[in-house]
Amino acid sequence: MLDSKIPSGPLDDKWTYYKGHCKLVNPANKRKLEVIIVGTGLAGASAAASLGELGYKVKAFCFQDSPRRAHSIAAQGGINAAKNYQNDGDSVFRLFYDTVKGGDYRAREANVHRLAEVSVNIIDQCVAQGVPFAREYGGLLNNRSFGGTQVKRTFYAAGQTGQQLLIGAYQALERQVALGNVQMYSRHEMLDIVMIEGKARGIICRNLVNGELERHFGHAVLLCTGGYGNVFYLSTNAMGSNVTAAWKAHKKGAFFGNPCFTQIHPTCIPVSGDHQSKLTLMSESLRNDGRIWVPKQKGDTRKPNDIPEEERDYYLERRYPAFGNLVPRDVASRAAKERCDAGYGVGTTKQAVYLDFKFNLINKYGKTEATKQGIQDPDTETLIRLGKEVVKEEYGNLFDMYEKITGENPYEVPMRIYPAVHYTMGGLWVDYELMTNVKGLYCLGEANFSDHGANRLGASALMQGLADGYFVIPYTIGNYLADEISVKPIPTSHEAFEQTEKAVADRINTLMNIKGKQTVESFHKRLGKIMWEKCGMARNANHLQEAIIEIQQLKKEFWTDVRVPGTINEMNPELDKAGRVADFIELGELMCKDALNRNESCGGHFREESQTADGEAERKDNEYAYVAAWEYKTDSNWELHKENLTFEVAKPTQRSYK
């Protein structure tokens, strides 16, 4: 049942071979084919722009009021590409290897190698669109380092790379809208997939302005709807980010791959109280120049600037000397948790560590700028001032954001950071062509499981989204649609559309008619608390079993006591949220089942029962070197299918960053 469709031949040649042998649709026939794209972040916008440019009739949907509000806009640090502009030893192979190793050998080799190959094209595409990447003095594009690598391969636009890349993709999308090749539906949320004779043939969506349900036909459906990190309630995701589109596809037969693989980002502003509804990311790029530390003395209450250098524990540099502060995210997150749990945490909650820039303001940037300006023997104050000017140019908006949120000036006092839920490596199972096991249903970007294994390296999310949309799906969708040319557009009066719309309407009416006493938000908070405490940074069998029972009870309570105010046929954000939280509750149960089943530690999935003597994650390759693809059967009932992973080039070894 799980045919990954990986081309034969050497790893280096698979993508080239595929492109040379896949079926094509000629330009005249492309105009006969309709494609639905749900989601307009980097993956969706780039796919819509590319397919529109090729001549397909595209319908694009987003629940925001504009494609520019997609959550891709929030990415800060950069985008990876194996350009080797720094001449520091980078290559396509090194990017491939770092990604497979960083994902703890739980990703499909062929997909990762393709991602590394097309990464070099992405940068050229974005530069041509006018994306204002940072440049060196000589005019070449600049790079910086990210976690899990020993080369500089991350291209960036200050601390707003996601925003600039999304604007580029948005412009390309809007060009196709203006030409009439793409029809844009904003404020529309997909609520179900329409299946006809075993193929995805359309969607049912709700107009979020007037509440009306709409039917749309497509020869193929592409889901580009992002990740499901908001299942934890507190995360770095936008408040509207949800799993509904992917979950509806899952319940229509699409397998869900590795749902327990969620990423905890190590550099986020810590939780400060129950009033919060989301967390804020501080880009991983800050680990280039900031040093992470805690006091060597437990419970030290002194201000950070009063703690002398010899009484500071730069624990990442101590434990992982080869990579230091730039270890992968899962490693850095667990190390921060370990220090805080051991009593060395800082701040009012003691659930934080310091990210300190003063050392580099003085010794790196200050001295560099002083030399450039010809200043002889500058004092410390001058070095700090000169260093601040350089850092402000590269990270200024991040520092400003931190100060606005915390009221502290990070140029003068260290930032306080702590891990938070950020990205989901799990998602709908897809084959090499990015098609789910449901014919005609594709999944791109963070919404699928494909390229990152158990842990995503920093700056690879933007890379995957654009790779899927610009360079992969234009080839792979043609391989499917070449056989669909003779299929005439199916009228939306077809009984499959009517039955699916009725099921959607019935569910909405059920939600509205519960008329309980508890708010949707309260259920979401309770779910998030269960997930974070029992399926978060560390997991064990007892907690996961407890979580499954608690989530099942929460689900029963939700469907008997939730209160959704307002009416159906109007703009009703609480109704929108209720449907999304109901899906999160079901997803949470599957995540815990998947985490319980995977009795090993790998990447972001850390089972306390499976760790080395020094506290590192311990994989069990002989038992769990597979993709866990879950098939929905009935309520609280899933069947596990396994796609075994084989490693011909990147042979699995115990990860070490020491």
XYZ file of C-alpha atoms in Angstrom:
658
model
C 0.000 0.000 0.000
C 2.998 2.317 0.476
C 4.701 2.707 -2.876
C 7.205 5.528 -2.462
C 7.887 5.585 -6.246
C 11.587 6.275 -5.753
C 13.344 6.169 -9.154
C 15.981 3.529 -9.696
C 19.658 4.252 -10.215
C 22.365 6.052 -8.223
C 21.196 8.626 -5.688
C 22.838 11.497 -7.581
C 20.933 10.633 -10.761
C 17.434 9.824 -9.476
C 15.895 13.278 -9.915
C 17.554 13.817 -13.304
C 16.321 10.410 -14.457
C 12.809 11.134 -13.195
C 12.595 14.480 -15.007
C 13.750 12.845 -18.218
C 11.227 10.012 -18.105
C 8.063 11.364 -16.464
C 4.932 11.950 -18.538
C 4.292 15.447 -19.858
C 1.158 17.467 -20.589
C 1.445 19.644 -23.683
C 0.606 23.357 -23.402
C -2.762 23.080 -25.172
C -3.911 20.290 -22.851
C -2.802 22.116 -19.698
C -5.584 24.640 -20.330
C -8.137 21.821 -19.986
C -6.938 20.793 -16.531
C -8.022 22.403 -13.261
C -5.867 22.316 -10.132
C -6.961 23.285 -6.620
C -4.308 24.610 -4.229
C -5.190 25.007 -0.557
C -2.873 27.338 1.346
C -0.806 30.230 -0.013
C 2.339 30.253 2.081
C 5.664 29.620 0.395
C 4.722 26.137 -0.817
C 1.215 27.091 -1.972
C 2.052 30.469 -3.501
C 5.067 29.116 -5.381
C 3.069 26.114 -6.618
C 0.153 28.297 -7.737
C 2.493 30.727 -9.510
C 4.417 27.910 -11.214
C 1.376 25.924 -12.342
C -0.393 29.085 -13.494
C 2.688 30.051 -15.492
C 2.676 26.607 -17.118
C -0.914 27.101 -18.252
C -3.002 25.042 -15.842
C -6.289 26.513 -14.594
C -5.553 27.093 -10.918
C -7.827 27.891 -7.989
C -5.965 28.986 -4.838
C -7.576 29.156 -1.389
C -6.475 30.712 1.896
C -8.326 31.417 5.140
C -6.511 34.744 5.623
C -7.678 37.986 4.024
C -4.586 37.930 1.784
C -1.975 35.357 0.731
C 0.581 37.736 2.243
C -0.651 36.838 5.728
C 0.463 33.207 5.455
C 2.587 32.073 8.399
C 5.670 31.708 6.173
C 6.010 35.445 6.710
C 7.124 34.819 10.300
C 10.291 32.872 9.413
C 13.291 34.953 10.411
C 16.718 33.440 10.067
C 17.300 32.301 6.516
C 17.126 29.690 3.779
C 19.737 27.013 3.098
C 21.375 26.394 -0.264
C 24.554 24.547 -1.234
C 26.054 27.418 -3.245
C 29.419 27.324 -1.447
C 29.922 31.065 -1.982
C 32.119 31.116 1.142
C 34.403 28.449 -0.348
C 34.369 26.679 3.018
C 33.802 23.155 1.716
C 30.047 23.067 1.155
C 28.452 20.924 -1.554
C 25.139 19.327 -2.499
C 26.341 16.143 -0.825
C 27.192 17.927 2.435
C 23.765 19.579 2.568
C 22.162 16.202 1.875
C 24.266 14.477 4.529
C 23.745 17.198 7.168
C 19.981 16.991 6.596
C 19.795 13.205 6.875
C 22.051 13.196 9.938
C 20.252 16.162 11.478
C 16.958 14.290 11.030
C 18.487 11.373 12.946
C 18.232 9.023 9.954
C 14.457 8.984 9.786
C 14.046 10.665 6.375
C 13.902 9.209 2.873
C 17.320 9.562 1.227
C 15.992 10.206 -2.273
C 13.767 13.103 -1.194
C 16.520 14.737 0.837
C 19.043 14.519 -1.993
C 16.555 16.089 -4.400
C 15.987 18.901 -1.904
C 19.730 19.537 -1.698
C 20.024 19.521 -5.499
C 17.280 22.072 -6.173
C 18.355 24.309 -3.273
C 20.905 26.000 -5.523
C 18.171 26.965 -8.008
C 15.935 28.485 -5.341
C 18.358 31.304 -4.574
C 18.685 32.280 -8.240
C 14.891 32.244 -8.574
C 14.418 34.481 -5.533
C 17.154 36.928 -6.534
C 15.466 37.240 -9.932
C 12.247 38.099 -8.105
C 14.019 40.878 -6.242
C 14.327 39.293 -2.803
C 16.776 41.597 -0.949
C 19.222 39.043 0.416
C 22.066 40.423 2.510
C 25.294 40.944 0.580
C 28.973 41.091 1.420
C 31.088 44.167 0.772
C 32.110 42.837 -2.643
C 28.502 42.354 -3.755
C 28.196 38.576 -3.386
C 25.264 37.208 -1.413
C 26.203 36.765 2.221
C 25.787 33.612 4.313
C 25.658 32.747 7.980
C 25.782 29.513 9.960
C 22.860 27.587 11.413
C 22.645 24.625 13.759
C 23.856 21.184 12.736
C 26.368 22.371 10.143
C 30.003 23.398 10.004
C 29.711 25.576 6.898
C 28.005 28.860 6.083
C 25.122 28.068 3.716
C 22.214 30.111 5.048
C 21.113 33.049 2.879
C 19.164 35.725 4.716
C 17.474 39.105 4.577
C 18.272 40.520 8.028
C 15.787 38.896 10.438
C 12.850 38.871 8.028
C 13.806 36.268 5.434
C 10.401 34.569 5.428
C 8.646 37.856 4.806
C 10.858 38.763 1.865
C 10.608 35.294 0.290
C 6.823 35.303 0.699
C 6.592 38.713 -0.960
C 8.549 37.276 -3.905
C 6.234 34.268 -4.198
C 3.182 36.496 -3.635
C 4.213 38.778 -6.492
C 4.618 35.773 -8.782
C 1.186 34.517 -7.665
C -0.512 37.883 -8.143
C 0.966 38.140 -11.629
C -0.822 34.917 -12.541
C -4.025 36.176 -10.899
C -3.858 39.323 -13.042
C -3.312 37.229 -16.174
C -6.365 35.128 -15.339
C -4.422 31.879 -14.876
C -5.065 31.718 -11.124
C -8.365 32.421 -9.403
C -7.780 33.531 -5.808
C -10.227 32.744 -2.992
C -9.241 34.478 0.243
C -11.240 34.068 3.460
C -12.129 30.507 2.420
C -11.393 27.465 4.573
C -11.316 23.942 3.165
C -13.501 21.647 5.269
C -13.429 18.407 3.261
C -12.085 16.566 0.230
C -14.507 15.318 -2.433
C -13.681 11.791 -3.577
C -15.026 10.343 -6.848
C -14.085 6.811 -7.911
C -11.103 6.734 -5.560
C -9.595 10.040 -6.692
C -9.555 13.507 -5.123
C -11.797 15.587 -7.380
C -12.533 18.710 -5.403
C -13.121 20.372 -2.071
C -15.903 21.750 0.082
C -14.946 25.061 1.635
C -16.639 27.641 3.830
C -16.716 31.311 2.959
C -15.560 32.763 6.274
C -17.221 36.124 5.590
C -20.819 34.990 5.045
C -20.674 31.388 6.291
C -21.818 29.810 3.024
C -20.489 26.421 1.924
C -19.037 26.209 -1.582
C -18.138 23.341 -3.926
C -15.080 23.414 -6.190
C -13.931 20.823 -8.718
C -10.304 20.062 -9.554
C -8.538 17.338 -11.526
C -6.028 17.359 -8.644
C -5.913 18.889 -5.158
C -2.733 20.244 -3.535
C -2.636 20.784 0.231
C -0.048 23.395 1.243
C -1.453 24.234 4.651
C 1.546 24.212 6.969
C 2.150 22.421 10.241
C 0.109 21.443 13.280
C 2.234 22.867 16.123
C -0.803 24.657 17.591
C -2.007 21.295 18.909
C 0.187 22.304 21.887
C -1.768 25.601 22.227
C 1.394 27.535 23.085
C 3.695 27.545 20.082
C 5.512 29.945 17.790
C 2.848 29.381 15.104
C 0.355 32.041 14.073
C -2.905 31.822 16.011
C -4.810 30.674 12.924
C -2.406 27.887 11.961
C -4.270 24.585 12.112
C -4.400 20.981 10.929
C -7.946 20.919 9.561
C -7.221 20.534 5.829
C -4.694 17.749 6.369
C -6.910 16.093 8.970
C -9.948 16.044 6.670
C -7.761 14.438 4.004
C -6.554 11.926 6.597
C -10.115 10.943 7.441
C -10.792 10.484 3.722
C -7.999 7.914 3.477
C -4.696 9.820 3.322
C -2.151 8.280 5.698
C -0.630 10.505 8.392
C 3.149 10.048 8.622
C 5.207 10.304 11.815
C 2.738 12.542 13.723
C 4.845 12.438 16.911
C 7.830 14.112 15.200
C 7.445 17.693 16.409
C 10.248 20.194 16.748
C 10.983 22.204 19.867
C 12.904 25.375 18.957
C 15.612 26.256 21.505
C 15.580 30.065 21.163
C 12.137 31.397 22.063
C 10.996 34.007 24.546
C 9.933 32.046 27.667
C 6.390 31.692 28.958
C 5.654 34.459 31.445
C 2.140 33.555 32.618
C -1.289 32.061 31.895
C -2.290 35.130 29.894
C -0.295 34.062 26.850
C -1.882 32.502 23.797
C 1.290 32.107 21.726
C 5.067 32.223 22.017
C 7.573 34.300 20.079
C 10.562 32.926 18.231
C 14.004 34.491 18.402
C 15.759 33.346 15.245
C 18.309 30.536 15.411
C 20.623 32.861 13.507
C 21.240 34.576 16.850
C 23.189 31.482 17.904
C 25.822 32.553 15.366
C 26.913 35.396 17.587
C 25.225 34.836 20.939
C 26.635 32.500 23.586
C 24.239 30.388 25.650
C 24.951 29.985 29.355
C 23.564 29.514 32.855
C 25.180 30.318 36.227
C 27.436 27.606 37.607
C 25.767 28.122 40.975
C 22.278 26.675 41.451
C 19.542 29.189 42.170
C 21.835 32.167 41.517
C 19.688 35.311 41.891
C 22.287 37.860 40.752
C 21.660 39.924 37.642
C 23.394 38.349 34.633
C 25.850 41.217 34.155
C 26.943 40.810 37.796
C 27.970 37.191 37.281
C 31.675 37.065 36.323
C 32.893 35.060 33.344
C 34.454 32.298 35.442
C 31.090 31.646 37.162
C 29.201 31.093 33.903
C 28.582 27.663 32.384
C 28.596 27.823 28.582
C 27.125 24.355 28.631
C 26.718 23.804 24.868
C 30.339 24.770 24.248
C 31.352 22.501 27.115
C 29.318 19.468 26.034
C 29.587 19.792 22.244
C 32.936 21.474 21.491
C 32.899 20.736 17.720
C 29.603 22.556 17.138
C 29.248 24.614 20.330
C 26.208 26.893 20.291
C 25.316 25.674 16.783
C 24.244 22.135 17.621
C 20.917 21.045 16.045
C 17.691 22.263 17.577
C 16.676 19.046 19.306
C 20.076 18.774 21.010
C 20.083 22.426 22.128
C 16.495 22.188 23.397
C 17.086 19.098 25.507
C 20.286 20.589 26.916
C 18.404 23.725 28.021
C 15.690 21.621 29.633
C 18.280 19.499 31.432
C 20.018 22.575 32.899
C 16.726 24.112 34.037
C 15.445 20.835 35.496
C 18.750 20.517 37.380
C 18.138 23.874 39.072
C 20.305 26.209 36.999
C 17.470 28.027 35.212
C 17.206 31.824 35.289
C 14.482 34.469 35.313
C 11.379 34.615 37.492
C 10.123 31.203 36.387
C 13.589 29.579 36.412
C 12.591 28.079 33.058
C 15.051 29.992 30.903
C 18.719 30.268 29.973
C 20.753 33.258 28.795
C 21.638 34.108 25.201
C 24.406 36.663 25.578
C 25.825 38.969 22.889
C 28.154 41.131 24.923
C 31.227 38.955 24.316
C 30.885 39.273 20.540
C 29.888 42.920 20.644
C 33.278 43.581 22.234
C 35.654 40.951 20.894
C 34.330 40.193 17.452
C 32.340 43.017 15.934
C 33.725 45.805 18.102
C 37.362 45.072 17.241
C 36.513 44.434 13.591
C 34.746 47.767 13.246
C 37.469 49.595 15.176
C 40.107 48.199 12.826
C 38.011 49.154 9.812
C 37.672 52.710 11.121
C 41.352 52.933 12.039
C 40.691 53.466 15.747
C 43.748 52.622 17.832
C 43.344 51.133 21.340
C 39.571 51.722 21.760
C 38.148 51.331 25.252
C 35.456 48.760 26.129
C 32.650 51.281 25.815
C 33.760 52.183 22.286
C 34.039 48.522 21.314
C 30.509 47.844 22.543
C 29.186 50.844 20.612
C 30.957 49.829 17.404
C 29.866 46.208 17.776
C 26.281 47.262 18.397
C 26.199 49.134 15.100
C 27.254 46.034 13.156
C 24.905 43.680 15.025
C 22.014 46.110 14.572
C 22.466 45.948 10.819
C 22.196 42.150 10.827
C 19.769 41.425 13.670
C 18.228 44.795 14.527
C 14.563 43.897 14.074
C 14.969 40.785 16.261
C 16.508 42.829 19.059
C 13.738 45.412 18.734
C 11.097 42.681 18.875
C 12.634 41.204 22.022
C 12.747 44.593 23.739
C 9.117 45.366 22.870
C 7.930 42.049 24.310
C 10.107 41.849 27.429
C 10.972 45.483 28.173
C 14.667 44.565 28.341
C 17.423 45.861 26.065
C 19.295 42.794 24.682
C 22.280 44.944 23.702
C 22.831 45.619 27.405
C 21.533 42.483 29.155
C 21.452 38.892 27.861
C 18.260 37.603 26.285
C 16.322 34.988 28.243
C 15.296 32.067 26.056
C 13.657 28.653 26.458
C 12.517 25.943 24.033
C 9.035 26.112 22.503
C 7.035 24.145 19.943
C 7.888 25.451 16.498
C 7.692 23.055 13.533
C 6.205 19.665 12.737
C 8.242 17.139 10.788
C 5.244 14.809 10.655
C 2.400 15.312 8.200
C 0.517 13.546 5.447
C 2.498 10.653 3.977
C 3.587 11.381 0.398
C 5.582 9.479 -2.186
C 8.528 10.797 -4.217
C 6.063 12.719 -6.390
C 4.536 14.438 -3.318
C 1.259 12.557 -3.844
C -0.461 11.039 -0.833
C -1.716 7.466 -1.037
C -4.991 9.017 -2.286
C -4.793 9.453 -6.055
C -4.842 13.071 -7.191
C -4.233 14.428 -3.683
C -0.819 16.059 -3.193
C 0.740 17.590 -0.106
C 3.590 20.140 -0.136
C 5.792 21.928 2.390
C 5.414 21.525 6.136
C 2.042 19.795 5.703
C 3.777 16.624 4.475
C 6.249 14.407 6.322
C 8.846 14.001 3.641
C 12.207 15.723 3.963
C 13.300 16.278 7.554
C 13.048 12.984 9.392
C 12.835 13.307 13.163
C 14.359 16.799 13.363
C 14.559 19.720 10.940
C 17.779 21.665 10.561
C 17.370 25.420 10.856
C 16.692 27.350 7.623
C 15.438 24.229 5.834
C 11.696 24.941 6.096
C 11.767 27.815 3.620
C 13.987 25.686 1.405
C 11.526 22.782 1.330
C 8.450 24.950 0.755
C 9.952 26.698 -2.259
C 11.594 23.537 -3.605
C 8.256 21.695 -3.576
C 6.347 24.555 -5.195
C 8.808 25.903 -7.763
C 10.858 22.881 -8.782
C 9.208 19.571 -7.826
C 5.431 19.725 -8.280
C 5.559 21.203 -11.834
C 7.162 17.920 -12.956
C 5.424 15.400 -10.731
C 1.858 16.639 -11.157
C 2.222 16.355 -14.930
C 3.067 12.682 -14.530
C -0.416 12.184 -13.036
C -2.432 14.700 -15.057
C -1.153 13.307 -18.365
C -3.654 10.477 -17.830
C -6.471 12.865 -16.840
C -6.634 14.927 -20.052
C -9.779 13.164 -21.267
C -11.602 13.720 -17.958
C -14.117 16.520 -18.419
C -14.723 18.873 -15.455
C -17.205 17.142 -13.174
C -20.261 19.285 -12.328
C -20.457 20.220 -8.655
C -24.041 18.934 -8.709
C -22.537 15.422 -8.725
C -23.818 13.324 -5.805
C -20.325 13.100 -4.276
C -20.244 16.885 -3.910
C -23.763 16.925 -2.471
C -23.040 14.167 0.058
C -19.742 15.709 1.161
C -21.288 19.156 1.584
C -24.131 17.658 3.618
C -21.653 15.931 5.938
C -19.807 19.235 6.443
C -23.065 21.108 7.120
C -24.209 18.443 9.591
C -20.980 18.743 11.564
C -21.261 22.538 11.716
C -24.875 22.286 12.882
C -23.884 19.766 15.548
C -21.206 22.137 16.878
C -23.607 25.058 16.982
C -26.363 23.069 18.699
C -24.310 21.695 21.599
C -24.859 24.973 23.471
C -22.696 23.924 26.401
C -20.990 26.072 29.015
C -17.297 25.948 28.133
C -15.449 28.063 25.583
C -13.547 26.657 22.639
C -10.396 28.361 23.961
C -10.631 26.559 27.303
C -10.648 23.164 25.566
C -7.681 24.166 23.424
C -5.722 25.247 26.510
C -6.447 21.981 28.293
C -5.405 19.947 25.265
C -2.187 21.951 24.988
C -1.355 21.357 28.647
C -1.777 17.591 28.227
C 0.317 17.542 25.066
C 3.167 19.701 26.415
C 3.457 17.882 29.733
C 3.090 14.318 28.421
C 4.066 14.432 24.733
C 6.483 17.373 24.737
C 10.276 17.557 24.984
C 10.511 14.271 26.890
C 8.088 11.355 26.765
C 7.593 8.076 28.569
C 5.161 5.190 28.267
C 3.180 5.961 31.442
C 2.611 9.615 30.575
C 1.641 8.805 26.990
C -0.885 6.199 28.117
C -2.337 8.716 30.557
C -2.466 11.377 27.830
C -4.436 9.119 25.467
C -7.091 8.500 28.124
C -7.240 12.188 29.088
C -7.606 13.298 25.455
C -10.396 10.781 24.848
C -12.215 12.160 27.893
C -11.593 15.725 26.718
C -13.084 14.855 23.337
C -16.291 13.541 24.928
C -16.545 16.653 27.055
C -15.953 18.907 24.040
C -18.791 17.366 22.025
C -21.220 17.661 24.961
C -20.297 20.946 26.646
C -18.638 23.355 24.202
C -20.398 26.652 23.527
C -20.120 28.323 20.137
C -21.763 31.762 20.112
C -23.220 33.499 17.057
C -24.799 31.892 14.019
C -23.662 29.873 11.027
C -24.391 32.270 8.177
C -22.153 35.113 9.288
C -18.513 35.819 10.015
C -18.020 33.680 13.110
C -14.380 33.188 14.216
C -15.473 31.098 17.220
C -17.152 28.598 14.911
C -14.029 28.466 12.750
C -11.928 27.871 15.855
C -14.291 25.195 17.186
C -13.863 23.059 14.085
C -10.088 23.431 14.232
C -9.870 22.538 17.937
C -12.063 19.465 17.383
C -9.535 18.302 14.786
C -6.604 19.110 17.083
C -8.116 16.912 19.801
C -8.285 13.927 17.453
C -4.767 14.618 16.158
C -3.435 14.847 19.729
C -4.617 11.331 20.431
C -2.886 9.995 17.306
C 0.334 11.839 18.188
C 0.410 10.172 21.583
C -0.305 6.751 20.061
C 2.534 7.250 17.580
C 4.920 8.412 20.324
C 3.956 5.412 22.457
C 4.495 3.017 19.572
C 7.949 4.445 18.740
C 9.885 3.123 21.719
C 13.150 4.805 20.759
C 14.615 8.283 20.919
C 15.361 10.068 17.665
C 15.534 13.762 16.838
C 12.686 15.685 18.457
C 11.126 12.456 19.757
C 12.842 11.726 23.072
C 11.662 8.662 24.990
C 13.112 8.715 28.494
C 13.391 4.927 28.375
C 15.778 5.154 25.427
C 18.861 7.263 26.074
C 22.612 6.780 26.346
C 24.540 6.927 29.607
C 25.305 10.622 29.052
C 21.689 11.526 28.312
C 21.754 11.621 24.500
C 19.025 10.190 22.269
C 19.436 6.492 21.490
C 17.935 5.212 18.248
C 16.918 1.621 17.566
C 17.568 1.259 13.867
C 16.867 -2.461 13.804
C 13.311 -1.864 15.046
C 12.236 1.645 14.013
C 13.992 2.612 10.782
C 10.654 3.228 9.106
C 8.086 5.914 8.416
C 5.027 5.331 10.589
C 2.052 5.910 8.269
C -1.257 5.775 10.127
C -4.535 4.920 8.413
C -7.741 6.246 9.983
C -10.309 3.486 10.539
C -12.949 4.673 13.011
C -13.109 6.960 16.020
C -9.899 6.457 18.117
C -8.889 3.577 15.869
C -5.917 3.666 13.493
C -3.940 1.033 11.614
C -0.156 1.367 11.304
C 1.566 0.927 7.935
C 5.353 1.027 7.665
C 7.576 2.384 4.913
C 10.968 0.881 5.631
C 13.859 3.300 5.202
C 17.048 2.146 3.508
C 20.273 4.134 3.601
C 22.624 3.404 0.735
C 24.796 6.516 1.049
C 24.282 8.146 4.463
C 24.862 5.129 6.671
C 23.191 5.525 10.101
C 25.565 6.185 12.977
C 24.996 7.463 16.497
C 24.790 11.226 16.082
C 27.633 13.112 17.690
C 28.252 16.865 17.715
C 31.156 16.669 20.148
